[in-house]
Tab-separated table of C-alpha atoms in Angstrom:
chain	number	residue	atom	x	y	z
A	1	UNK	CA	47.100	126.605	-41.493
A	2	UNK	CA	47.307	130.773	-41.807
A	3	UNK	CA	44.507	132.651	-41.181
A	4	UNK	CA	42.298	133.590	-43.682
A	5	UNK	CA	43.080	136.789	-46.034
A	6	UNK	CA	39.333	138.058	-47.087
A	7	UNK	CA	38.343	140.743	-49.533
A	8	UNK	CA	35.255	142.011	-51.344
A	9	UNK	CA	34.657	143.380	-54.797
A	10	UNK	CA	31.880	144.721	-56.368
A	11	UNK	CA	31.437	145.971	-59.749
A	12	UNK	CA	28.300	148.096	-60.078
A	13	UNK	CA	29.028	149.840	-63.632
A	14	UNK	CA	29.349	153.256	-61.892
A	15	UNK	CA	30.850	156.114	-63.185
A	16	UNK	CA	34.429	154.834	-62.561
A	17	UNK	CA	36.477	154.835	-65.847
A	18	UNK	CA	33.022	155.328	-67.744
A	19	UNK	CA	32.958	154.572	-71.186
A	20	UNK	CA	36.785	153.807	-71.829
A	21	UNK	CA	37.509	151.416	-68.998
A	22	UNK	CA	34.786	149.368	-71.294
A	23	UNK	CA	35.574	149.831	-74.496
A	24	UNK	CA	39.621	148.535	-73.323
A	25	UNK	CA	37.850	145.614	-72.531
A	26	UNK	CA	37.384	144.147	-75.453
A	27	UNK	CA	38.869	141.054	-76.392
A	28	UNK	CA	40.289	140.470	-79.543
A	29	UNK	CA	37.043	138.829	-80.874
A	30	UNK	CA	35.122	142.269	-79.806
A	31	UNK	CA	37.684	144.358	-81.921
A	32	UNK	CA	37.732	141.881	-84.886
A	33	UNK	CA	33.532	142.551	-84.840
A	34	UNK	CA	34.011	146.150	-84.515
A	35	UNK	CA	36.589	146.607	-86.874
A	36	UNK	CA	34.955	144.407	-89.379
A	37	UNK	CA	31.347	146.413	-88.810
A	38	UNK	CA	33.013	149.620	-89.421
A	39	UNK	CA	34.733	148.460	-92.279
A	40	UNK	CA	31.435	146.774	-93.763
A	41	UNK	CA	29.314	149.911	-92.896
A	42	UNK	CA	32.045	152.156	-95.233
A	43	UNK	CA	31.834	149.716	-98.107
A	44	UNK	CA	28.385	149.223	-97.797
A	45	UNK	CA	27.886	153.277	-98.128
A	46	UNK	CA	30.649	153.516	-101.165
A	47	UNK	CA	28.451	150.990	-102.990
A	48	UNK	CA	25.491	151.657	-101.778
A	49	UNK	CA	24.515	148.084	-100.626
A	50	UNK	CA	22.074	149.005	-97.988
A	51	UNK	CA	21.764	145.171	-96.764
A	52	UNK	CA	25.412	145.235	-96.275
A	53	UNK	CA	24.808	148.070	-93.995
A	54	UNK	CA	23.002	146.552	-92.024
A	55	UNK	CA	25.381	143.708	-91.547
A	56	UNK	CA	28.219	146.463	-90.793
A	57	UNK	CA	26.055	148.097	-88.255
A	58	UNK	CA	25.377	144.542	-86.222
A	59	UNK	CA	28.722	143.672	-86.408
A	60	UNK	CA	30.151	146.523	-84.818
A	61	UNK	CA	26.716	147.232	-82.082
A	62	UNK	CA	26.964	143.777	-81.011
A	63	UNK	CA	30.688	144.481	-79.163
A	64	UNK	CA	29.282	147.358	-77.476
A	65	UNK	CA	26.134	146.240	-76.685
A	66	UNK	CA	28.414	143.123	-74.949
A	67	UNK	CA	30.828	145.755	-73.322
A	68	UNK	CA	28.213	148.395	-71.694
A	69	UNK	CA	25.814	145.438	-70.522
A	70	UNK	CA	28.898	144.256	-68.972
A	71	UNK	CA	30.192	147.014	-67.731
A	72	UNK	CA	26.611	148.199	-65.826
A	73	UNK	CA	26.302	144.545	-64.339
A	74	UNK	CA	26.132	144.874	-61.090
A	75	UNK	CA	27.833	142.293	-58.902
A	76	UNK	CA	29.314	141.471	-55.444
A	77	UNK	CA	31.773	139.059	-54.797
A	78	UNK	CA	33.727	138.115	-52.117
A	79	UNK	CA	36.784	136.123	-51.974
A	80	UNK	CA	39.312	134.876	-49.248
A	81	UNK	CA	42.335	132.759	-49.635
A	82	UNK	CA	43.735	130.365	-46.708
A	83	UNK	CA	47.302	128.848	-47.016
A	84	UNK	CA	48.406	125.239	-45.893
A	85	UNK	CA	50.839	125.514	-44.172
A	86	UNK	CA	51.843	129.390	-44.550
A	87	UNK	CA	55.310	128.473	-43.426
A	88	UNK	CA	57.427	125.578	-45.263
A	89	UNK	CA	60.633	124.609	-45.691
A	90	UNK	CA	62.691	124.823	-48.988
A	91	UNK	CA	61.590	122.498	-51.577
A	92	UNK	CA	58.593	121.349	-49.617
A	93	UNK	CA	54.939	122.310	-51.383
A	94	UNK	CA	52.186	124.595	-49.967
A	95	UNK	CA	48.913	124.333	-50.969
A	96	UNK	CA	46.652	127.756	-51.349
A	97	UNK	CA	43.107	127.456	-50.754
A	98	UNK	CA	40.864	130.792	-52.929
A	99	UNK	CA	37.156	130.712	-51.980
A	100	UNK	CA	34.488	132.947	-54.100
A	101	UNK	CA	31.707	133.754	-52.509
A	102	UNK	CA	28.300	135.360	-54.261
A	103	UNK	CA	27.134	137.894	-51.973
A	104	UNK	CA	24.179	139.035	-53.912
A	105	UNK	CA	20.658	138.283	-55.278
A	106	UNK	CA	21.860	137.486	-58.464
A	107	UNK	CA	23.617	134.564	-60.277
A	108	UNK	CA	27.025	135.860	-61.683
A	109	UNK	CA	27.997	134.944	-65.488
A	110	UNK	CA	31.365	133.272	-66.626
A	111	UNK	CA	34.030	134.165	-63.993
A	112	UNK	CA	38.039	133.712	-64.395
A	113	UNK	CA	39.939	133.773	-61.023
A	114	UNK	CA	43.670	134.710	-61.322
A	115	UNK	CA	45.794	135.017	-58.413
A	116	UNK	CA	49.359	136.658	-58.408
A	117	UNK	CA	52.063	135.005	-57.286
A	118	UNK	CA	56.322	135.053	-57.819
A	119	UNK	CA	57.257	133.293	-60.842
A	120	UNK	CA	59.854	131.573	-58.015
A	121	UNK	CA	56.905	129.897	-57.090
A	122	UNK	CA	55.683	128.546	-60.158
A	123	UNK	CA	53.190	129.492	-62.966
A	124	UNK	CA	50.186	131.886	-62.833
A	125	UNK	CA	47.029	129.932	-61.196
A	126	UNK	CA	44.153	130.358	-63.539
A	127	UNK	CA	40.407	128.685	-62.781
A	128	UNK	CA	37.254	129.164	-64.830
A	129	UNK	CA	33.959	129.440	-62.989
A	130	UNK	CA	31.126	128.748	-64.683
A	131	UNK	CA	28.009	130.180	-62.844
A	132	UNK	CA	27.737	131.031	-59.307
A	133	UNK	CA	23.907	131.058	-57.977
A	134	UNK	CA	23.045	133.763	-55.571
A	135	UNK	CA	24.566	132.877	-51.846
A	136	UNK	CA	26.767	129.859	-53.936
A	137	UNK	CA	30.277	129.654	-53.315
A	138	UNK	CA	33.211	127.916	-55.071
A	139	UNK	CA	36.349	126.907	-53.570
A	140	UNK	CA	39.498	125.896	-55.938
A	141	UNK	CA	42.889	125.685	-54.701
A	142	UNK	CA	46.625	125.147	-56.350
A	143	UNK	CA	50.236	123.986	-55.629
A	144	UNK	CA	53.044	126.589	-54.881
A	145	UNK	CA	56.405	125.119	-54.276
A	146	UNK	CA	60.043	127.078	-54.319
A	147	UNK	CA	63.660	126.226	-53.743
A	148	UNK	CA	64.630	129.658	-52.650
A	149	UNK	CA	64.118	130.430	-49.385
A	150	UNK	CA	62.284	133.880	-48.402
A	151	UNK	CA	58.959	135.581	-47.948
A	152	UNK	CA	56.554	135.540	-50.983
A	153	UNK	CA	53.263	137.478	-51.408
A	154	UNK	CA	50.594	136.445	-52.445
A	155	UNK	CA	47.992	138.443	-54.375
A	156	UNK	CA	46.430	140.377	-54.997
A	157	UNK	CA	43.449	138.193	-56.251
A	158	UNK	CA	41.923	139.398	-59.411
A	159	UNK	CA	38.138	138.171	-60.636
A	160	UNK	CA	37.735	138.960	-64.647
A	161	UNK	CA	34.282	138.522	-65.678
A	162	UNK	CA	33.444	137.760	-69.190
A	163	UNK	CA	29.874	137.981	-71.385
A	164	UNK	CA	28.433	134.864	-72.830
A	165	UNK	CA	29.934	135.932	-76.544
A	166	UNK	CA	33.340	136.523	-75.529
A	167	UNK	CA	33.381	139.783	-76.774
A	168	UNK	CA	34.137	142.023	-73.822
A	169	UNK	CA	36.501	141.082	-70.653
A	170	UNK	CA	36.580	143.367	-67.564
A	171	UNK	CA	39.125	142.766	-64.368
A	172	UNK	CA	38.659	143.293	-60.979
A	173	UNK	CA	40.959	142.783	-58.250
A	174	UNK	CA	40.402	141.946	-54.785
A	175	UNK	CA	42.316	144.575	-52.028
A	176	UNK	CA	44.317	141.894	-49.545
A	177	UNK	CA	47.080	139.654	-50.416
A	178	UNK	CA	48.900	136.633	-48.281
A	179	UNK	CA	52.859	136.061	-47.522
A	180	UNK	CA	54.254	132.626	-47.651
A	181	UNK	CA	57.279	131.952	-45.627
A	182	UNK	CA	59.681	129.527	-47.402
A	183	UNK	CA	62.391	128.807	-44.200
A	184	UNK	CA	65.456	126.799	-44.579
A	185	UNK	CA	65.361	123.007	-45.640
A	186	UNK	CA	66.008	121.572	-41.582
A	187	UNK	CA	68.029	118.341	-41.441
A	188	UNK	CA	67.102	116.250	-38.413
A	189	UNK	CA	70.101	115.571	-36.011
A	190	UNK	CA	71.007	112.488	-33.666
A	191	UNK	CA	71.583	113.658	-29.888
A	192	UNK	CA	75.110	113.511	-29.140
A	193	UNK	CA	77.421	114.397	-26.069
A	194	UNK	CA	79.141	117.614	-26.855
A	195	UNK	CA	81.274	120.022	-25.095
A	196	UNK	CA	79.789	122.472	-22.502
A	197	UNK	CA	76.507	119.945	-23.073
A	198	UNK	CA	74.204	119.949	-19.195
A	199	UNK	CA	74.699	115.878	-18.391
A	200	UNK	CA	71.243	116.387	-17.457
A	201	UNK	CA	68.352	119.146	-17.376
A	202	UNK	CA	69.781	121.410	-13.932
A	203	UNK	CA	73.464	120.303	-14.823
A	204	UNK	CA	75.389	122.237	-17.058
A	205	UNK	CA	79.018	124.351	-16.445
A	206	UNK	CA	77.169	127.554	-18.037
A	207	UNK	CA	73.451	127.690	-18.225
A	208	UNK	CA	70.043	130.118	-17.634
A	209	UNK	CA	67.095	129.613	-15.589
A	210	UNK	CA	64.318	128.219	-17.200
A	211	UNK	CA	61.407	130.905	-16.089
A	212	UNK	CA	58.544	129.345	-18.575
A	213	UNK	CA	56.289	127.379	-16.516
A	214	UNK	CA	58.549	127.021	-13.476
A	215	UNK	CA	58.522	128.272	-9.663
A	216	UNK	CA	60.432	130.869	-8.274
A	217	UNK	CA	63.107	130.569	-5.734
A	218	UNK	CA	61.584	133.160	-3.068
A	219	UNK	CA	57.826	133.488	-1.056
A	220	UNK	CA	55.527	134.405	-3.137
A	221	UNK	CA	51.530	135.232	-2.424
A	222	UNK	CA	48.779	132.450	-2.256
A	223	UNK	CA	47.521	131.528	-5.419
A	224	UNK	CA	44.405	129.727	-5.748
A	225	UNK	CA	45.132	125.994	-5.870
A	226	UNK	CA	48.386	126.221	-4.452
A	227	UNK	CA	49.399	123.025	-1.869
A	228	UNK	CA	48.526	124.640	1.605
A	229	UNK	CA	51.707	122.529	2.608
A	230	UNK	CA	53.929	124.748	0.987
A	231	UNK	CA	52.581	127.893	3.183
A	232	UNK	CA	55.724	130.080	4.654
A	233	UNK	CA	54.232	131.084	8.128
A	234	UNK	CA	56.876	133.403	9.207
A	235	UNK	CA	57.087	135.339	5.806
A	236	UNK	CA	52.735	135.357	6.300
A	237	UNK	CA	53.255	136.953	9.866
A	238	UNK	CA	55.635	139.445	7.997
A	239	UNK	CA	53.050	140.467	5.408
A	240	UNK	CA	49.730	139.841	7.083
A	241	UNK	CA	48.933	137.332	4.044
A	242	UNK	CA	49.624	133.965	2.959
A	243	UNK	CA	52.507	133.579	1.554
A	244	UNK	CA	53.882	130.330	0.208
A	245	UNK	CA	57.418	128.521	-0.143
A	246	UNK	CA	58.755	128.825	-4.129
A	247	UNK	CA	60.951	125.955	-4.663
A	248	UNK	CA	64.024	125.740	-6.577
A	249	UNK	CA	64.328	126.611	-9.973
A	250	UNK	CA	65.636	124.197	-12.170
A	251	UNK	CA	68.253	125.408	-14.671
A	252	UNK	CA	68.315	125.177	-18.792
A	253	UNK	CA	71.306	124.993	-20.518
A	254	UNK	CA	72.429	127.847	-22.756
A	255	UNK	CA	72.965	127.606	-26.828
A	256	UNK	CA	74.130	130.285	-29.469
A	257	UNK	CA	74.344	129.509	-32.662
A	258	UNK	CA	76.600	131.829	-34.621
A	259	UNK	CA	75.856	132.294	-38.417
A	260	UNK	CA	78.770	133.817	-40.729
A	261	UNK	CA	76.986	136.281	-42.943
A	262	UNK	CA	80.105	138.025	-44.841
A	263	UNK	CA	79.488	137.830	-48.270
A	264	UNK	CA	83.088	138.051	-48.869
A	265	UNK	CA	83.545	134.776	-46.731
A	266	UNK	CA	81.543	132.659	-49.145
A	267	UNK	CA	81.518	131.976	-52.629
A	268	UNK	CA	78.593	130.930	-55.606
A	269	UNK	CA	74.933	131.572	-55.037
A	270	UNK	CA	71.849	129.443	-55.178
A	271	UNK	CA	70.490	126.449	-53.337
A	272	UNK	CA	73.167	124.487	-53.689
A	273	UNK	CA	75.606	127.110	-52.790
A	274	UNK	CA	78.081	127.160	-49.514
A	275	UNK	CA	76.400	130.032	-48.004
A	276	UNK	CA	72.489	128.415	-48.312
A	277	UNK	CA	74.358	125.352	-46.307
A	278	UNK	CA	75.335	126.848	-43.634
A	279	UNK	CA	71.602	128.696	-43.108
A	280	UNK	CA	70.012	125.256	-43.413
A	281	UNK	CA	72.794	123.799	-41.134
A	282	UNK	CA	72.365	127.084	-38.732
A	283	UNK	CA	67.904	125.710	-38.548
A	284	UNK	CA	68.633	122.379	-38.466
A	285	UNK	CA	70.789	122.991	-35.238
A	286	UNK	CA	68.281	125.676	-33.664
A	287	UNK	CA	65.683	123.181	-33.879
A	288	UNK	CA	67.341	120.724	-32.540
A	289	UNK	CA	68.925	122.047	-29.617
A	290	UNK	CA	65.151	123.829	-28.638
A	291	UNK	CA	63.773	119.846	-29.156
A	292	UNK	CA	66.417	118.987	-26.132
A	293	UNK	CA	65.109	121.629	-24.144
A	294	UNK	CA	68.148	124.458	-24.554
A	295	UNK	CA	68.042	127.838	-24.640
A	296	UNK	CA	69.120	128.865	-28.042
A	297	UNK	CA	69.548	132.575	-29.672
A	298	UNK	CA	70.994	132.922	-33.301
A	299	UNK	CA	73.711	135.336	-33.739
A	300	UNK	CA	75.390	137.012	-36.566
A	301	UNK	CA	78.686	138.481	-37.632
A	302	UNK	CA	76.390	141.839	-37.640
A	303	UNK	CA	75.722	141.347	-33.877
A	304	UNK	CA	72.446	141.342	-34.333
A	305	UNK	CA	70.984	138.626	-31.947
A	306	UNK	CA	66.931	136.830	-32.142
A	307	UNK	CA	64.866	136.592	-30.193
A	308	UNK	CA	65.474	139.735	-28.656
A	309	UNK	CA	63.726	139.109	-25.985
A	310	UNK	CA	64.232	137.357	-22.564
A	311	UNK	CA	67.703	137.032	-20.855
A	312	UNK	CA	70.312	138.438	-22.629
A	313	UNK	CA	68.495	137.805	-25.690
A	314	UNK	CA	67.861	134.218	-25.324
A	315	UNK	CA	64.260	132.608	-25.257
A	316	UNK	CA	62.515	133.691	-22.295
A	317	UNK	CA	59.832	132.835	-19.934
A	318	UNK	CA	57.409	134.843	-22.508
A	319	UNK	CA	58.684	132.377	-25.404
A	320	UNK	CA	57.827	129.121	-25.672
A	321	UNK	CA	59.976	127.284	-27.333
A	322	UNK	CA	57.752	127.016	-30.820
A	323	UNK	CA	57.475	130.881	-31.111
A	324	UNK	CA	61.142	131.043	-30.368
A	325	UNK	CA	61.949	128.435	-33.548
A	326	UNK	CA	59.200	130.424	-35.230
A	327	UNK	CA	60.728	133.714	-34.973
A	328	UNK	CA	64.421	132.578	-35.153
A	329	UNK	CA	63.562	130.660	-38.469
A	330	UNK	CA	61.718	133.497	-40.291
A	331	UNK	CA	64.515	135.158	-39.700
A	332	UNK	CA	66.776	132.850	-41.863
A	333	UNK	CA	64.374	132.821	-44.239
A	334	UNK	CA	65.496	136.378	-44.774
A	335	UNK	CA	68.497	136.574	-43.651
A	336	UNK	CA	71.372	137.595	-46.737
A	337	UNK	CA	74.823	138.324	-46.979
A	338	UNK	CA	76.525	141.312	-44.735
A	339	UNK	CA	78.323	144.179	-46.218
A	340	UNK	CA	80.989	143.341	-42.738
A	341	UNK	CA	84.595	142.021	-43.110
A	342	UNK	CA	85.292	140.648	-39.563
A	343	UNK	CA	83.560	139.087	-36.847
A	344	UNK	CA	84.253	141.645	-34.341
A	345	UNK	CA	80.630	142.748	-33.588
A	346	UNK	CA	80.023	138.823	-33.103
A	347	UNK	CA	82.789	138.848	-30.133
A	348	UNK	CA	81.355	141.825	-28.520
A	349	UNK	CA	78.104	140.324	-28.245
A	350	UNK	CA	79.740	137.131	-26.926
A	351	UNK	CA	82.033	139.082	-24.481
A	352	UNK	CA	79.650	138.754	-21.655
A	353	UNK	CA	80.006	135.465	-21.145
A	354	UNK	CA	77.641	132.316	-19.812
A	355	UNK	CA	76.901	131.715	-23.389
A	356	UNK	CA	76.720	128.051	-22.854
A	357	UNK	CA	77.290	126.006	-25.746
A	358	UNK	CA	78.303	128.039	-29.166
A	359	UNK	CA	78.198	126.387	-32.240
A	360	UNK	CA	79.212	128.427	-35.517
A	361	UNK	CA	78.714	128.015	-39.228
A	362	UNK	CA	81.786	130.044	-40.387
A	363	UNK	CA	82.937	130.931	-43.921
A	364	UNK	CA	86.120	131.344	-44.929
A	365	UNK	CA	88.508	133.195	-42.661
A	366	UNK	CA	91.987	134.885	-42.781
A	367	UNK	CA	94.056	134.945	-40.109
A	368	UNK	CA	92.795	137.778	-38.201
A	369	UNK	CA	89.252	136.371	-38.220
A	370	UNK	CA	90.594	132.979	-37.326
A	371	UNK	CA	92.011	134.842	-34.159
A	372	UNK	CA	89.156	136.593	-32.970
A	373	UNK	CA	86.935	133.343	-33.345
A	374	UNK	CA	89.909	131.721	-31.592
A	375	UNK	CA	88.590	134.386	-28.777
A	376	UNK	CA	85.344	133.542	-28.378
A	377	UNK	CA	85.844	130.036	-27.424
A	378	UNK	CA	86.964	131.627	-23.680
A	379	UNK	CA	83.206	132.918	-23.723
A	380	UNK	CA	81.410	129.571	-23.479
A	381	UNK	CA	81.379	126.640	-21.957
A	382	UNK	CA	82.361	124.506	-25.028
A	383	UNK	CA	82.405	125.330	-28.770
A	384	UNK	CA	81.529	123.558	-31.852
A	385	UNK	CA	82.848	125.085	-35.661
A	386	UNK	CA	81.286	124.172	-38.686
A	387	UNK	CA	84.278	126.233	-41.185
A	388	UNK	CA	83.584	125.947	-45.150
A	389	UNK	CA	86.590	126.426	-47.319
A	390	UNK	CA	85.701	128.654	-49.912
A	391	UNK	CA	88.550	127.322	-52.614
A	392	UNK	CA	86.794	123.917	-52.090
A	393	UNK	CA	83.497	125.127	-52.783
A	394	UNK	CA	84.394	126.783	-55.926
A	395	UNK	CA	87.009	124.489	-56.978
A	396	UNK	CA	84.154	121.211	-57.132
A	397	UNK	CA	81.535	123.738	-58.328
A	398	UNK	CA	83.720	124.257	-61.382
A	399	UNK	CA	84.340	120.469	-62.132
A	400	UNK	CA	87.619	120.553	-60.680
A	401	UNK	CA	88.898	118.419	-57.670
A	402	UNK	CA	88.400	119.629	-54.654
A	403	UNK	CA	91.051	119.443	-52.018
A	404	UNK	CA	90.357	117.176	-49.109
A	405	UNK	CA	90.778	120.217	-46.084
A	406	UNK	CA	92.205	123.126	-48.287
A	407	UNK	CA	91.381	125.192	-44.491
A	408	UNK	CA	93.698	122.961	-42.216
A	409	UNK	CA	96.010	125.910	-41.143
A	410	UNK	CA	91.990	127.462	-40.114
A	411	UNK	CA	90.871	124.764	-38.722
A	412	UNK	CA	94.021	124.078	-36.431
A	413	UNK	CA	94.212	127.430	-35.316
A	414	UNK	CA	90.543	126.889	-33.639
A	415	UNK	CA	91.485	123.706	-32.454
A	416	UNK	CA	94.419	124.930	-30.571
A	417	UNK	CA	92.248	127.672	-28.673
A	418	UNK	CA	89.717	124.989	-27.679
A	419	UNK	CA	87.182	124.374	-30.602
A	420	UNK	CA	85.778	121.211	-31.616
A	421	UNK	CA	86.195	122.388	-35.591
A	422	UNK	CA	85.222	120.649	-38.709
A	423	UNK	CA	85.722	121.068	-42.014
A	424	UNK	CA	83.098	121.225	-44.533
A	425	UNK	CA	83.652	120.039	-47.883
A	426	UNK	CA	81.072	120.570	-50.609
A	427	UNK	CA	77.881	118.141	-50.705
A	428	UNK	CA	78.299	117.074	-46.975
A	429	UNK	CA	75.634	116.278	-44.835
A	430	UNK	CA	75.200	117.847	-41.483
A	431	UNK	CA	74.247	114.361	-39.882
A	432	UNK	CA	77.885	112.874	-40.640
A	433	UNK	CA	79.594	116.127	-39.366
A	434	UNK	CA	77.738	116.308	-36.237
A	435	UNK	CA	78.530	112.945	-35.419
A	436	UNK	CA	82.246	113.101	-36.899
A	437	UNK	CA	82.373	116.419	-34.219
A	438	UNK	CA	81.253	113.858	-31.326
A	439	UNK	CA	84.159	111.288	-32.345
A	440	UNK	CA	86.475	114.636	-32.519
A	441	UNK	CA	85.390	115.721	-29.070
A	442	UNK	CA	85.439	112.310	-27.361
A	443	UNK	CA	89.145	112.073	-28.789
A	444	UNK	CA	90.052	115.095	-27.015
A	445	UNK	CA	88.352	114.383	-23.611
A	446	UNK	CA	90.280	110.893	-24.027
A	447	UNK	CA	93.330	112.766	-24.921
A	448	UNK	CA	92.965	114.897	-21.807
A	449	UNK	CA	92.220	112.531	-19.280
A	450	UNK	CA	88.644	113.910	-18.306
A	451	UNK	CA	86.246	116.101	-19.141
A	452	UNK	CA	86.845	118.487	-21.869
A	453	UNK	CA	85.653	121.915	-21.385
């Protein structure tokens, strides 16, 4: 549930706009009256029908009586709005919370709350609030839903009150708005054996220490509750204090997940294009390699690495694992095609090695880019490609049939270098390729005689 976005209005009548701010409230009701008063008050003084005058003169007094009564009411209002859950995934439904509350001594008249939101999201919210007694409060709340991943505000929240005739409408709007975070629809994954994989937490060919919550692996001072059996006596002699043993650290295996970003790798647009696949395919493996206790970065073709924290810009001891998904997930919420044409940045990043497992969502690749990817499979300890042929994509999109591996020349170049690569034709689920890239990895550790690296 997100915190709370709070705001107060108050409409005292002042000076602010003066006489036209009300006056362009009237509705069309309160210009019908007027215009028909003025136009009753000139026929009445052609003919000289004096009771017709004073029909024209009520008429038209009775809109701006309305209009400067409800202008010089004097109210205060305040409102808040409270999102559940401010982050969801695409397609899923968030439901926004407004609350009015009447801050002053007197009971407000016939309120309209209307809150702004992207038509992605869905229609206008409207509510009609009858009467609010001094110190009331009213809480209403609507449905927001979108396919489209991204960041959305909210607001700002506007209150338009209304006099009892309908003759005269006045808006006022609230200062704060709200941002909901749609992230990437995240498929859940079985737990498979895959290359460069720890066979257990503290075994793995490549991995990082796991600092969060652990000890250290030298003496280090007494710390209230520490076991007094684990006191170092000769390092407490050195330092004239207590110092105690730190025992091994246990080690975490290492995961980057590489996400193709060229926009010239990828063809179509929408949710149900190639490109939105391989974001939601890039979450869905984020998430689940944090669940199995990795630790995971996401990388780009830009170079640009998150979290950017920790060691070598994978989750560190100040990350727990949830803020690391959190962070690494608004950022493919955001995240949009690249103005790049290779993948070179990518490699540089990945030239320093002890990158652990790398699994990439790739586009569609030329020979060059097939070569440098070829590359970065001597930076970790095992690789996993997830490559999307873009003539498939656009060939099925158009109603035509789509060739069964139209990337094979791809997709045995990455082989040959070492990757466990799989082709992704369109309308595939991640589940079936993740498990089809265990069957492909066990036939090459069988193929092999051993362990594959």
């Amino acid at each position: 549930m997100a915190s709370a976005g709070a705001a107060r209005a108050e409409g005292t009548g002042g000076d602010r706009g003066g006489v036209r701010t009300a006056l362009a409230g009237l509705t069309t009701r309160g210009r019908s009256f007027l215009a028909a008063g003025v136009a009753a008050a000139i026929c009445a003084y052609v003919l000289g029908q004096s009771d017709l005058l004073r029909v024209g003169l009520l008429l038209s007094v009775l809109p701006l009586v309305c209009a400067g009564v409800l202008y010089r009411t004097r109210y205060r209002v305040a409102g808040s709005r409270r999102l559940s859950p401010a982050r969801v995934p695409a397609g899923s439904e968030a439901r926004v919370h407004l609350r009015m509350d009447n801050v002053s001594r007197l009971p407000t008249g016939l309120l309209m709350l209307q809150d702004r939101v992207p038509y992605v999201l869905g229609p206008r919210p409207r509510f009609v609030l009858d009467r609010v007694e001094a110190g009331g409060r009213r809480e209403v709340s609507y449905r927001v839903r979108s396919d489209l991943r991204g960041r959305y505000p909210l607001g700002p929240l506007q209150l338009r009150l209304s006099d009892p005739f309908g003759m005269c409408e006045l808006t006022r709007s609230f200062s704060t708005y709200d941002t909901l975070t749609v992230v990437p629809r995240v498929e859940p994954l079985p737990p498979v054996r895959l290359s460069g994989e720890a066979r257990g937490y503290g075994d793995g060919r490549l991995r990082a220490l796991a600092l969060a919550g652990e000890d250290d692996v030298i003496p280090r001072g007494y710390r209230y509750g520490d076991d007094l059996r684990r006191v170092h006596w000769r390092s407490t002699a050195r330092y004239g204090e207590l110092m105690v043993r730190r025992e091994e650290q246990p080690q975490r295996a290492r995961c980057t997940v590489l996400l193709d970003t060229r926009a010239i790798a990828y063809e179509g647009a929408g949710p149900d294009s190639a490109f939105e696949w391989a974001v939601s395919g890039a979450a869905s493996v984020l998430v689940h390699m944090l669940e199995r206790g990795f630790s995971v970065r996401l990388l780009t073709d830009t170079g640009n690495a998150v979290p950017g924290e920790g060691s070598d810009g994978f989750a560190g001891a100040s990350q727990e694992s949830a803020d690391a998904a959190g962070l690494m997930m608004d950022t493919l919420a955001v995240v949009d095609h690249s103005d790049g044409a290779g993948l070179s940045r990518a490699y540089d990043v990945l030239r320093g090695g002890n990158e652990g497992l790398l699994v990439a969502f790739l586009g569609g690749l030329d020979e060059e880019q097939a070569a440098v990817c070829a590359r970065m499979r001597q930076r970790s300890g095992g690789a996993l490609a997830f490559v999307l042929d873009r003539e498939s994509w656009r060939r099925d999109q158009a109603g035509g049939p789509a060739p069964v591996e139209g990337n094979g020349d791809t997709l045995r170049l990455l082989r040959e270098a070492g990757w466990t690569a799989v082709g992704v034709p369109r309308g595939a689920a991640l589940e079936g390729l993740w498990r089809l890239a265990e069957r492909e990895r066990s036939g090459l550790v069988a193929s092999n005689g051993g362990e594959g690296p």
